[in-house]
Each structure stands twice: as structure tokens, then as C-alpha cells.
């Protein structure tokens, strides 16, 4: 199986409370925050690796994993890291973040996928900087692919995937015939979430994503990384989402500590009046 | 003049979901910029009952698309018909439930429209719609315009009070629309089924009181949380860590990437208060935190904090609440 994974890098999500608003309010200032791969995209990569191996011999890739990122030169670090964990090939589409919106990213990915013809496109369900949650769905529509968003489990069948989606009210199982597009949710990296056709039944992964050993990091430097200009993929396409201003939300002030349950219930009943 | 289209959501049993009413509120707020009329589209295998219920919200018309292939929701079958129903509309909106978040970006791509997801506000400025969106786990609000002829948005349910049925009395005409032809992708998708989390409790996103538990509850998650929820008629939520560990089902997760709740009262039990969790509950009116660690970040946003062992404090709280109810 050939899998294409879309990776974005974002300002360190665990320190998102440190983002600042630039003077004038017309930009978000993430200076001082480290770039990290979007966690959902790391999970998508982990799922791609699990789908192209038997679990026991992770060095034997049974298929191809191509990683793609649209962004400036620095995103090549994210791509190299992905190559080190096991991806075979990388493509960077050259663009600055302020040249992009969901419609453009989807258009560019569509053009790449038309050329690459993967069996499966794996993406994160949302990039946790913009919290936009749209690119996967858009790409699926542009390609006329069946899609399964917010995937918590994937089981490979002959020419198809059985996908458990986390939806309001439970888990919805879909069967999508390949080629297809899947966006992943948090639980996709649990030990028993992903089974390729050759994973032994009962094989258990470590929880979370794998880390690259040092030799792999060195070897990744030699793996192919192509660069394409954005305009080649989406000629003439303009930005259509415009941010006019940004604002910090009003901070909630800390309240008071209560000494015991009785005082708590008193406050809730007589002061807050919520019960 | 262009119109606004609201996409209604039905439950598995074909009943109208209350979440739809938040999208109607959003549409009513956006209408002054657009100037046209409100339309509502509802899709299903037999959705006539839902359509007549929707006829009570003052729409110029309710579009009804019925087809056996729409019995179970898939974006592949729904998106073409929603896009067809959007003819003559400048804005298509749904509530940001898992249905809306799955479907509307796909509809947007079909219409080559820009999309603003999970909006917490919409305003009209200089004749244009300005969407307010939480970003960076709720640590910034962005205000954006969409510059395509058709615009698509989803509304954060907790930020738009459900629309009331219009009191003008008249019912909107219900117009039938044939299901639009689907793409090749639709033939490659099959719904196997929903493994539903059954509960007699209110829905997490609609409950007046939410009690959420964290990872430390372990196997005692339900044993500790259920009696408390029952005592106050609450819905039960959970942190990601509690869900990941398998103590609570996935659709209990509250947070940036889970459900967004804004009840009158939110009680966090053994939850540390990671920014991703706070993003999903900080709009609650009153927040209570019970945690044994006095330094837990959750106390920084809690109105009432109780430093205590939850295995003692929660049963005591449950008993106290019951006692007062008599
Ligand atoms: C991409 C991404 C998305 C995420 N999305 C979400 C999300 O949507 N929602 C979410 O919740 N998290 C999310 N997270 C995870 C988040 O970062 C935290 O890891 C998680 O919220 C922690 O859950 P917790 O508070 O239950 O566990 P912990 O952080 O381990 O905290 C447990 C708490 O329980 C307290 N405790 C333990 N025992 C007791 C006791 N006996 N009595 C009283 N207190 C006790 C401890 O003092 C501690 O404060 C996300 C993370 C990532 C990377
Ligand atoms: N600049 C980008 N480069 C590569 N992939 C991206 C980019 N932006 C978004 N994506 C992919 O689209 C998913 C959803 O992003 P979003 O719709 O922006 O929340 C992400 O998880 C990525 O897989």
C-alpha cells in the first residue's frame, strides 16, 4: 500500500497559552514557542507506518510512505524527522504560512495526490494552531474519494479499510474502499488501534508514536526530499480567508478555595445559585 | 438577494437534533449582511416529520431531500444535495457537531467556498460577515472574512442559544428536492454501524450541569462519577487521559479536540487542567475543581476549589447534595 501523509508544523501546542497578539492586533505572535509537528499529524504518520508493516519487523516497510508539508524551508526539519521514523520520501511545497488557507492547502494537496496516486491519504483531523478542521474533508471532495474523518481505529482489509470514527454519541464504523482519505483522532495511536493486513492478530504496539533511533536520523538525511513551488500546484489560486484582527480571550480569574464539601454546597446554592 | 441555508441534523432515529437550533440562531444573526431569506435543508430516508418541525422557525422554505441512501449519514451522499440546495445562497451553515464538522468542509470544497469552522460569533461589519473563531486551544480569537461568492461556516453550539420557534404562527412551506447525483467516491463507502454509548443522561453539549472525571479515577470512574451526576442531573465528561486509558468512552472527552461545553455548573474531578482540557470548558458559568494537588492549574480558573482526595470528597459531596434535596 502506498500512503501519503500530510504534515503541518505548529507552534508548541502545550504552550499555546503563551501565544501573544502582535501590537495592533493583526497577527498572532508565536515567537519564543518551539515548532512542533501537529500532534494529529504525528499520529497520522504513526498510523501510516503501522499500515505498511507487520508490527514485529518495523524496519521492513511493506509499501511506501510519502510525507508532504506545505510551508517554508524550516518545515524540512519536520519532514526529516518523519523520514527518520520510517517514511520513505518527502515533498515540501514552498509557501509561507501567510500565503495559505484551508482552501489553498487542500488545492495543493489535491494536485500532489493526483500526481502521486497513493492508495490512502492520511491526515490529522485538525491542525491545533488554527483549529480549523477542514483540509481533509476538502481534499476528499476534490479527489472524489470516500473519507473517514476522526478515525480512532483502522483495520486493513483486501482493497479496503474498516475505520472506527469517534462521533458524538459513540463510535461509527465505516468501510471505505481504496483509494480513500482518513483523518485521525487521538486514539489512533493506542496499542490495538491499527491493523495492517499482515499484523499478527493480538500484536500490541507501544502506546503513542515511535521515536527514531540515532542511526535512522542520520540515514534520513539521505532520503529524497523534493521541493515544489506552490504556484505550480495551484496556479492563480488566491487566498480567500482573511484574518482582520486577533484578540486574547478574557481571562477567567481564579476564585476561592473552600474548606470542605459543606462550604462548597453552600456557595453553589446560596452565592452562585447554580443548584 | 442571496439567501442563507441551514443544514439540519437528524438523530439515528430520524428525529431533529436540538443542535440544529444553534445553527438557526447563527443564520438569523448573519441574515442582515446577506439580506435574503432563511432556508433550511433536511436530508434523510424519511425526514418529513423533521421537516414539518423545522417549518416552525420562520424560514422562507424548508427543503426536504428524501432518499433511501440517506438513511445513514455519509458526507459522500449528503454533500452533493446540500450543495444543490445551496443554489441562490451566499452562506451555508450547520452546527459544529461531529456531523457538521464532517460535512460542511466537504460542501465548501464542492462549492469552491471558503470555510470558517467552529465559530463562536458572527457579526456584520460594513455589510460583510465577520466570523469570530477560537484558535490555539482557545487562547486567541481570530476575526475573519471569507472572500468567496458562497461562504460556509459551522457554529459552536455552546455559543449560540437554540433558536425559539417563531411566533409569527405561520409554517414555512416544505419543498421537496430530488437527491443530487453523487460522485464515484460514494460507491466506495459503506456504513457498518454505530456503537452507541447509551445513556439516560442529558447530552454533554446541552446539559446544565457537567461533572467530568480525570485519569486518577481509574477503574472507579463510573463508581465515583455516576452517583454525583445523578444527584445533580448532570452529564458526565472526562479528560483525554481518562478516555485514553479506557476508563471512559471517547465521546465523553471535553476539550480542544473533544466536546466544547458551557454549562451553568462544571465540576472537574481529579483533572489537572491542561490547556487542551480548559479549551473545552472555560466558558462554563461556574467552575468547581476537586483535586488533591493545591498547585493543579485547574484551580487558576475555578470559581470554587476544593483541595481534597476525590475518593472521599465526591461521595461526601454527593451525599450532601442529596441531603439538601431532601
Ligand atoms: C493533540 C492533543 C489534544 C488534546 N486534546 C485534549 C482534550 O480535548 N481534552 C483533554 O482533556 N485533554 C486533551 N489533551 C491532553 C491534555 O494535554 C492532558 O494530558 C489531559 O487533559 C490530562 O488529563 P487528566 O487531567 O485526567 O490527567 P493528569 O494530567 O494526569 O492529571 C490528573 C490529576 O488528578 C489529580 N488526582 C489524582 N488522584 C487524585 C485523588 N485521589 N484525588 C484528587 N485528585 C487526584 C492529580 O493531582 C492531577 O491533577 C490533548 C493533548 C494533545 C497532545
Ligand atoms: N500546511 C500544511 N501542510 C501539510 N499538511 C497540512 C497543512 N495544513 C493542514 N494540513 C493537513 O490538514 C490537516 C487538517 O488541518 P486543518 O484543516 O488546517 O485543521 C492537518 O492535520 C494536516 O494533516
XYZ file of C-alpha atoms and ligand atoms in Angstrom:
677
model
C 0.000 0.000 0.000
C 1.202 3.483 -0.814
C 0.255 6.055 1.801
C 0.592 9.824 1.591
C 0.673 11.696 4.895
C 0.173 15.464 5.182
C 2.169 17.069 7.999
C 1.979 20.579 9.314
C 4.227 22.092 11.916
C 2.647 24.251 14.591
C 3.767 26.432 17.484
C 4.235 24.202 20.549
C 0.663 23.220 21.417
C 1.415 22.572 25.083
C 2.354 26.214 25.418
C -0.477 27.626 23.343
C -1.423 29.772 26.334
C 1.787 31.707 25.656
C 0.811 32.927 22.212
C 0.758 36.694 22.040
C -1.172 39.069 19.893
C 1.062 41.407 17.909
C 0.684 45.114 18.573
C -2.207 46.385 16.525
C -3.923 43.047 16.846
C -3.437 41.983 13.244
C -1.314 38.886 13.831
C -0.700 36.093 16.290
C 2.833 36.212 17.608
C 4.256 32.787 18.394
C 7.848 33.917 18.845
C 9.517 32.128 21.704
C 7.499 28.984 21.086
C 9.219 25.962 19.619
C 7.913 24.489 16.365
C 6.458 21.028 16.818
C 4.755 18.722 14.390
C 0.985 18.996 14.707
C 0.242 16.101 17.114
C -2.566 14.725 14.967
C -0.204 14.600 12.002
C 2.369 12.669 14.017
C -0.434 10.242 14.784
C -1.332 10.046 11.092
C 2.280 9.189 10.312
C 2.341 6.530 13.030
C -0.851 5.029 11.555
C 0.734 5.061 8.081
C 3.789 3.227 9.391
C 1.645 0.658 11.172
C -0.343 0.065 7.988
C 2.794 -0.622 5.973
C 4.473 -3.181 8.249
C 3.649 -6.300 10.184
C 4.405 -4.803 13.569
C 7.181 -7.183 14.527
C 9.691 -6.015 11.911
C 9.218 -2.254 11.715
C 12.298 -1.859 9.522
C 10.665 -3.768 6.701
C 8.358 -1.320 5.030
C 5.704 -3.201 3.061
C 4.681 -0.350 0.816
C 5.611 3.280 0.604
C 5.008 6.217 2.917
C 5.329 9.672 1.370
C 5.206 12.693 3.677
C 4.179 16.120 2.464
C 4.299 19.507 4.098
C 3.386 22.892 2.739
C 5.440 25.615 4.316
C 8.743 27.487 4.436
C 12.206 25.916 4.447
C 12.057 25.185 8.205
C 9.331 22.576 7.749
C 12.011 20.384 6.227
C 13.027 19.618 9.816
C 9.606 18.152 10.428
C 9.869 16.191 7.198
C 13.358 14.894 8.050
C 12.070 13.749 11.425
C 9.269 11.891 9.659
C 11.787 10.259 7.323
C 13.801 9.201 10.357
C 10.828 7.450 11.945
C 10.291 5.410 8.790
C 8.764 7.408 5.928
C 10.409 6.781 2.561
C 10.203 10.076 0.751
C 9.280 13.693 1.433
C 7.873 16.577 -0.546
C 7.851 20.172 0.590
C 5.620 22.641 -1.140
C 7.260 26.002 -0.758
C 4.999 28.662 0.760
C 4.945 30.972 3.726
C 2.182 30.486 6.268
C 0.530 33.779 5.401
C 0.115 32.632 1.806
C -2.068 29.730 2.934
C -5.612 28.975 3.933
C -7.541 25.717 4.072
C -8.798 26.029 0.518
C -5.306 26.577 -0.888
C -3.702 23.816 1.162
C -6.412 21.421 0.005
C -5.933 22.503 -3.610
C -2.187 21.952 -3.432
C -2.568 18.550 -1.759
C -5.105 17.522 -4.375
C -2.667 18.323 -7.179
C 0.106 16.372 -5.449
C -2.124 13.397 -4.823
C -3.231 13.351 -8.457
C 0.430 13.018 -9.380
C 1.442 10.591 -6.608
C -1.639 8.334 -6.798
C -1.432 6.873 -3.282
C -3.908 4.210 -2.177
C -4.524 6.070 1.039
C -4.223 9.670 2.175
C -3.773 10.050 5.934
C -4.033 13.398 7.687
C -4.658 14.846 11.108
C -8.224 15.765 11.957
C -7.159 19.302 12.768
C -4.105 21.470 12.998
C -4.046 22.662 16.600
C -2.859 26.180 15.764
C -5.779 27.311 13.591
C -8.087 24.573 14.958
C -9.674 24.691 11.535
C -10.565 21.060 10.889
C -11.276 21.329 7.178
C -8.380 20.309 4.932
C -9.002 16.543 4.957
C -12.684 16.851 4.112
C -11.901 19.319 1.331
C -9.214 17.121 -0.206
C -11.576 14.136 -0.180
C -14.193 16.161 -2.046
C -11.702 17.498 -4.593
C -10.490 13.963 -5.275
C -13.959 12.412 -5.112
C -12.564 9.956 -2.541
C -14.580 8.269 0.182
C -13.462 9.636 3.549
C -13.486 8.639 7.182
C -12.747 11.560 9.469
C -11.849 11.460 13.206
C -10.606 7.865 12.997
C -9.823 6.034 16.237
C -9.210 2.620 14.652
C -8.194 1.327 11.225
C -8.215 -2.269 10.101
C -6.937 -3.057 6.649
C -8.944 -5.475 4.524
C -8.421 -6.542 0.921
C -8.583 -3.243 -1.004
C -10.483 -1.527 1.782
C -10.247 -0.185 5.317
C -12.595 -0.686 8.204
C -12.494 2.572 10.147
C -13.954 3.343 13.575
C -14.794 7.038 13.746
C -15.245 8.917 17.007
C -18.522 10.779 16.631
C -20.983 12.399 19.029
C -22.762 9.521 20.671
C -20.264 6.742 20.079
C -18.080 5.033 17.512
C -19.292 4.791 13.938
C -17.733 2.102 11.787
C -17.338 2.687 8.055
C -15.836 0.609 5.297
C -14.018 2.670 2.684
C -12.684 1.106 -0.490
C -9.301 2.348 -1.625
C -8.263 4.872 -2.744
C -9.620 6.743 0.247
C -8.803 9.502 2.714
C -8.737 9.162 6.501
C -8.216 11.875 9.117
C -7.124 10.612 12.516
C -8.169 11.361 16.068
C -6.192 10.913 19.294
C -6.912 7.259 19.981
C -5.421 6.058 16.679
C -2.074 5.531 18.412
C -3.400 3.244 21.149
C -1.758 -0.211 21.225
C -4.542 -2.030 19.368
C -5.853 0.710 17.082
C -4.293 -0.087 13.721
C -4.004 -3.420 11.982
C -2.462 -3.883 8.564
C -3.304 -6.994 6.571
C -0.163 -8.640 7.864
C -0.213 -7.564 11.518
C -0.482 -10.663 13.620
C -3.770 -10.772 15.471
C -3.158 -9.726 19.050
C 0.031 -7.817 18.243
C 0.290 -4.864 20.583
C 2.037 -1.612 19.780
C 3.549 0.662 22.390
C 1.112 3.416 23.242
C 1.796 6.584 21.252
C 4.154 7.329 18.411
C 7.535 5.737 17.809
C 10.802 7.591 18.095
C 13.632 7.447 15.621
C 16.882 5.804 16.740
C 20.018 7.822 16.071
C 21.239 5.794 13.041
C 17.837 6.341 11.420
C 18.155 10.080 11.984
C 21.498 10.002 10.159
C 20.140 7.802 7.370
C 17.139 10.094 6.927
C 19.443 12.822 5.699
C 19.972 10.787 2.547
C 16.323 10.054 1.857
C 14.793 12.036 -1.027
C 13.153 15.366 -0.261
C 11.682 17.226 -3.218
C 10.639 20.859 -3.223
C 7.833 22.230 -5.373
C 6.602 25.784 -5.720
C 3.036 26.383 -4.558
C 2.103 28.196 -7.771
C 2.908 25.110 -9.801
C 0.230 23.139 -7.952
C -2.455 25.803 -7.617
C -1.758 28.296 -10.380
C -3.582 31.563 -9.894
C -5.443 30.471 -6.753
C -5.823 33.337 -4.291
C -6.213 33.458 -0.547
C -9.904 33.675 0.383
C -9.813 33.586 4.185
C -8.646 36.888 5.597
C -7.965 37.472 9.274
C -8.677 41.093 10.119
C -7.667 41.004 13.735
C -6.875 38.804 16.695
C -7.695 39.165 20.329
C -6.906 37.392 23.534
C -9.891 35.941 25.309
C -10.876 37.453 28.620
C -9.007 35.525 31.276
C -11.011 33.848 33.974
C -9.873 34.902 37.384
C -9.172 32.265 39.987
C -11.908 32.134 42.565
C -11.669 30.929 46.138
C -10.762 27.740 47.906
C -13.462 26.163 50.022
C -12.536 24.196 53.122
C -14.949 21.320 52.719
C -17.909 19.872 50.904
C -20.432 21.652 53.108
C -18.991 25.056 52.311
C -18.884 24.121 48.618
C -22.551 23.210 48.530
C -23.410 26.386 50.479
C -21.615 28.514 47.911
C -23.196 26.737 44.970
C -26.662 27.048 46.453
C -26.610 30.492 48.032
C -23.932 32.513 46.231
C -23.591 31.086 42.732
C -27.175 29.821 42.780
C -26.473 27.130 40.228
C -28.087 24.247 42.112
C -30.640 38.910 -2.990
C -28.921 35.839 -1.699
C -30.209 33.541 0.991
C -28.806 31.662 3.965
C -29.055 27.882 4.126
C -29.076 25.982 7.419
C -28.286 22.273 7.252
C -30.367 20.345 9.796
C -29.080 17.289 11.633
C -31.166 14.255 12.466
C -30.569 11.647 15.136
C -30.248 7.962 14.228
C -33.990 7.567 14.814
C -34.843 10.355 12.350
C -35.734 12.947 14.997
C -34.499 16.507 14.635
C -31.433 17.176 16.752
C -31.651 20.155 19.026
C -28.130 21.169 17.971
C -29.667 22.341 14.678
C -31.315 25.224 16.510
C -27.928 26.797 17.239
C -27.214 26.993 13.506
C -30.574 28.699 13.002
C -29.582 31.321 15.583
C -26.297 31.827 13.756
C -28.159 32.204 10.450
C -30.554 34.759 11.931
C -27.569 36.824 13.118
C -25.924 36.643 9.694
C -29.015 37.466 7.661
C -28.747 41.272 7.923
C -25.463 41.161 5.970
C -26.898 38.974 3.300
C -30.340 40.418 3.023
C -32.121 37.379 1.680
C -34.241 34.737 3.328
C -33.603 31.812 5.622
C -33.752 28.358 4.053
C -33.346 25.074 5.883
C -32.423 21.782 4.262
C -33.078 18.431 5.884
C -31.949 15.099 4.470
C -32.875 11.566 5.382
C -34.704 8.419 4.352
C -37.928 9.688 5.901
C -37.468 13.200 7.156
C -40.939 14.654 6.591
C -41.683 14.843 10.320
C -38.438 16.687 10.985
C -39.196 18.996 8.036
C -42.555 19.986 9.466
C -40.965 20.611 12.846
C -38.396 22.842 11.118
C -41.231 24.706 9.378
C -41.892 26.427 12.699
C -38.730 28.547 12.657
C -39.722 31.281 10.256
C -37.753 30.041 7.242
C -38.883 31.135 3.768
C -38.779 27.466 2.922
C -37.722 24.099 4.206
C -36.085 21.870 1.611
C -36.678 18.183 2.086
C -34.400 15.653 0.413
C -35.585 12.104 0.930
C -33.895 9.009 -0.378
C -33.223 5.528 0.948
C -29.475 6.123 0.528
C -29.704 8.981 3.042
C -30.944 6.750 5.877
C -27.471 6.732 7.392
C -25.347 9.834 7.151
C -22.306 9.894 4.907
C -20.778 13.088 3.564
C -20.387 11.395 0.175
C -24.170 11.108 -0.200
C -25.164 14.281 1.643
C -22.711 16.857 0.285
C -23.960 16.946 -3.330
C -27.554 17.510 -2.218
C -26.602 20.177 0.303
C -24.574 21.917 -2.398
C -27.559 21.722 -4.754
C -29.865 23.119 -2.065
C -27.406 25.982 -1.611
C -28.223 27.365 -5.026
C -29.022 31.056 -4.598
C -27.443 31.081 -1.125
C -24.467 33.146 -0.047
C -23.977 31.304 3.242
C -24.342 27.670 4.261
C -24.230 26.929 7.982
C -24.553 23.981 10.350
C -23.732 23.433 13.995
C -20.203 22.227 14.727
C -21.170 18.745 15.891
C -19.288 15.747 14.519
C -21.877 15.781 11.695
C -21.389 19.458 10.844
C -17.613 19.294 11.119
C -17.508 16.289 8.794
C -19.988 17.518 6.199
C -19.618 21.273 5.833
C -15.944 21.465 4.789
C -16.774 18.893 2.128
C -19.726 21.005 0.984
C -17.435 24.041 0.985
C -14.948 22.313 -1.315
C -17.790 21.328 -3.620
C -18.907 24.949 -3.819
C -15.303 26.193 -4.004
C -16.183 28.208 -0.925
C -14.013 29.323 1.965
C -14.939 27.849 5.344
C -14.907 29.153 8.917
C -15.218 26.275 11.358
C -16.475 26.205 14.950
C -17.318 29.917 15.073
C -18.090 31.426 18.439
C -19.575 34.552 16.908
C -20.658 36.214 13.714
C -21.104 39.923 13.168
C -21.954 42.212 10.323
C -19.336 44.891 9.644
C -19.553 47.206 6.647
C -22.057 44.886 5.026
C -19.689 41.920 5.360
C -19.829 38.916 7.628
C -17.031 38.726 10.140
C -16.584 35.343 11.780
C -15.099 35.036 15.247
C -13.143 31.796 15.723
C -11.337 30.352 18.742
C -7.802 29.273 17.771
C -4.742 27.934 19.604
C -6.884 25.926 22.025
C -8.996 28.960 22.774
C -6.003 31.161 23.583
C -6.754 33.568 20.750
C -9.812 34.672 18.876
C -9.407 35.357 15.169
C -11.846 37.533 13.264
C -12.007 36.624 9.597
C -13.896 37.311 6.424
C -14.413 34.777 3.671
C -13.902 36.124 0.181
C -15.676 33.563 -1.974
C -19.124 34.095 -3.549
C -20.552 31.395 -1.286
C -19.362 31.149 2.325
C -19.598 28.112 4.582
C -19.429 28.061 8.381
C -20.136 25.944 11.428
C -21.365 27.363 14.714
C -20.054 26.338 18.115
C -23.157 25.014 19.809
C -22.371 26.374 23.258
C -22.094 29.939 21.921
C -25.434 30.139 20.109
C -28.558 29.746 22.199
C -31.008 27.429 20.464
C -33.463 29.332 18.247
C -37.011 29.546 19.510
C -39.820 28.575 17.194
C -41.052 31.765 15.523
C -44.222 33.195 16.989
C -45.496 34.583 13.709
C -47.527 31.403 13.708
C -47.206 30.583 10.024
C -45.435 27.463 8.921
C -42.748 27.561 6.233
C -43.625 25.775 3.022
C -41.843 22.439 2.696
C -40.406 21.910 -0.761
C -39.193 18.541 -1.955
C -35.859 18.364 -3.676
C -34.575 15.297 -5.515
C -31.318 13.834 -4.231
C -28.454 15.182 -6.309
C -26.256 12.742 -8.227
C -23.299 11.553 -6.169
C -19.650 11.180 -7.168
C -17.749 7.954 -7.743
C -16.451 8.044 -4.162
C -19.930 7.391 -2.794
C -19.906 3.886 -4.245
C -16.807 3.123 -2.200
C -18.244 3.841 1.244
C -20.430 1.673 3.426
C -21.804 2.383 6.903
C -21.357 -0.651 9.118
C -22.979 0.793 12.214
C -22.865 2.956 15.281
C -21.727 1.542 18.557
C -23.749 3.937 20.636
C -22.904 4.971 24.153
C -26.295 4.595 25.759
C -27.240 6.972 28.477
C -30.365 8.338 30.038
C -28.434 11.465 30.966
C -28.654 14.804 29.174
C -26.311 15.353 26.241
C -22.932 16.692 27.247
C -23.264 19.748 24.995
C -26.761 20.578 26.224
C -26.595 19.759 29.935
C -26.989 22.487 32.579
C -24.532 20.671 34.806
C -21.487 18.672 33.697
C -19.317 16.591 36.008
C -16.015 15.456 34.490
C -13.503 12.965 35.766
C -9.778 12.594 35.202
C -7.242 9.860 34.821
C -6.736 9.287 38.549
C -10.210 7.785 38.936
C -9.049 4.662 37.143
C -11.478 1.739 37.225
C -13.580 3.665 39.753
C -14.525 6.298 37.144
C -18.199 5.374 36.942
C -18.479 4.233 40.543
C -17.429 7.711 41.697
C -18.902 9.902 38.953
C -22.331 8.357 38.342
C -23.870 8.977 41.781
C -22.654 12.585 41.631
C -24.108 13.032 38.139
C -27.401 11.513 39.270
C -27.572 13.785 42.300
C -27.475 16.929 40.138
C -28.947 15.657 36.858
C -25.618 16.142 35.141
C -23.999 14.817 32.013
C -20.666 13.086 32.525
C -17.486 14.241 30.821
C -13.868 13.161 31.022
C -10.339 14.310 30.352
C -8.434 12.897 27.438
C -6.196 10.941 29.761
C -9.205 9.203 31.317
C -10.521 8.312 27.868
C -7.146 7.191 26.512
C -6.746 4.870 29.456
C -10.122 3.324 28.700
C -11.887 4.451 31.887
C -14.451 6.500 29.954
C -15.778 6.313 26.372
C -14.341 8.590 23.665
C -17.417 10.723 23.267
C -17.104 11.838 26.914
C -13.946 13.818 26.130
C -14.176 17.511 26.870
C -11.582 19.801 25.358
C -9.971 21.482 22.394
C -10.263 18.325 20.379
C -13.248 16.832 22.168
C -16.569 18.372 23.071
C -16.990 22.020 23.917
C -19.296 22.567 26.868
C -20.541 25.681 28.623
C -22.958 24.560 31.324
C -24.180 26.571 34.313
C -22.010 24.397 36.509
C -18.909 22.359 35.633
C -17.343 20.135 38.260
C -13.837 18.883 37.413
C -12.867 15.882 39.497
C -9.194 14.923 39.514
C -8.446 16.866 36.358
C -5.136 18.729 36.258
C -6.304 21.486 33.916
C -4.147 21.076 30.805
C -4.753 23.836 28.280
C -6.401 21.370 25.904
C -8.948 20.479 28.563
C -9.586 24.058 29.623
C -10.286 24.994 25.988
C -13.391 22.842 26.162
C -14.963 24.064 29.389
C -13.742 27.531 30.306
C -16.952 29.199 29.130
C -18.888 27.403 31.857
C -20.692 29.811 34.155
C -19.387 28.345 37.393
C -16.400 26.014 37.623
C -15.674 23.776 40.584
C -12.412 21.853 40.869
C -11.706 18.993 43.215
C -8.070 17.976 43.207
C -5.617 16.769 45.819
C -2.819 18.883 44.383
C -3.206 22.511 45.529
C -0.940 23.602 42.665
C -3.041 21.972 39.924
C -3.570 24.526 37.113
C -7.312 23.845 37.119
C -7.536 25.950 40.323
C -6.432 29.016 38.348
C -9.747 29.072 36.532
C -12.026 27.528 39.134
C -14.561 29.671 40.980
C -14.549 27.206 43.849
C -11.627 24.931 44.532
C -11.585 22.077 46.978
C -8.209 20.548 47.770
C -9.117 17.032 48.755
C -8.910 13.380 47.867
C -11.671 12.832 45.353
C -12.414 9.318 46.544
C -13.585 10.857 49.801
C -14.770 14.265 48.633
C -17.008 13.155 45.784
C -19.117 10.669 47.771
C -19.372 13.284 50.536
C -20.464 15.909 48.012
C -22.997 13.507 46.532
C -24.410 12.777 49.983
C -24.571 16.466 50.879
C -26.413 17.304 47.661
C -28.906 14.516 48.206
C -29.455 15.536 51.806
C -30.340 19.086 50.800
C -32.734 17.908 48.157
C -34.490 16.127 50.982
C -3.290 16.948 20.368
C -3.780 16.888 21.771
C -5.119 17.082 22.007
C -5.618 17.004 23.306
N -6.947 17.206 23.499
C -7.443 17.103 24.750
C -8.837 17.299 25.002
O -9.626 17.570 24.090
N -9.283 17.168 26.274
C -8.446 16.863 27.324
O -8.928 16.731 28.451
N -7.144 16.684 27.104
C -6.624 16.787 25.852
N -5.286 16.563 25.661
C -4.486 16.025 26.790
C -4.042 17.035 27.826
O -2.843 17.624 27.397
C -3.806 16.346 29.195
O -2.856 15.321 29.034
C -5.061 15.720 29.824
O -6.116 16.655 29.821
C -4.758 15.289 31.242
O -5.843 14.587 31.809
P -6.011 14.480 33.400
O -6.165 15.834 33.950
O -7.099 13.492 33.662
O -4.678 13.755 33.825
P -3.411 14.314 34.615
O -2.841 15.493 33.946
O -2.555 13.124 34.841
O -3.989 14.823 35.992
C -4.567 14.015 36.945
C -4.969 14.906 38.101
O -5.692 14.133 39.042
C -5.296 14.548 40.352
N -5.553 13.408 41.246
C -5.027 12.169 41.175
N -5.501 11.405 42.183
C -6.359 12.166 42.874
C -7.175 11.946 44.017
N -7.215 10.764 44.631
N -7.945 12.959 44.464
C -7.931 14.178 43.855
N -7.167 14.448 42.773
C -6.392 13.450 42.294
C -3.843 14.914 40.227
O -3.464 15.839 41.248
C -3.796 15.556 38.843
O -4.001 16.957 38.903
C -4.758 16.694 24.378
C -3.398 16.519 24.133
C -2.896 16.613 22.852
C -1.431 16.435 22.632
N 0.491 23.492 5.601
C 0.143 22.205 5.638
N 0.982 21.260 5.136
C 0.650 19.957 5.160
N -0.485 19.500 5.672
C -1.349 20.365 6.182
C -1.082 21.761 6.194
N -2.145 22.381 6.781
C -3.021 21.400 7.127
N -2.547 20.189 6.772
C -3.179 18.877 6.986
O -4.571 19.067 7.176
C -4.977 18.606 8.459
C -6.116 19.435 8.961
O -5.721 20.782 9.089
P -6.732 21.989 9.338
O -7.889 21.773 8.414
O -5.937 23.207 8.998
O -7.127 21.919 10.782
C -3.712 18.647 9.281
O -3.799 17.772 10.388
C -2.667 18.217 8.250
O -2.686 16.822 8.063
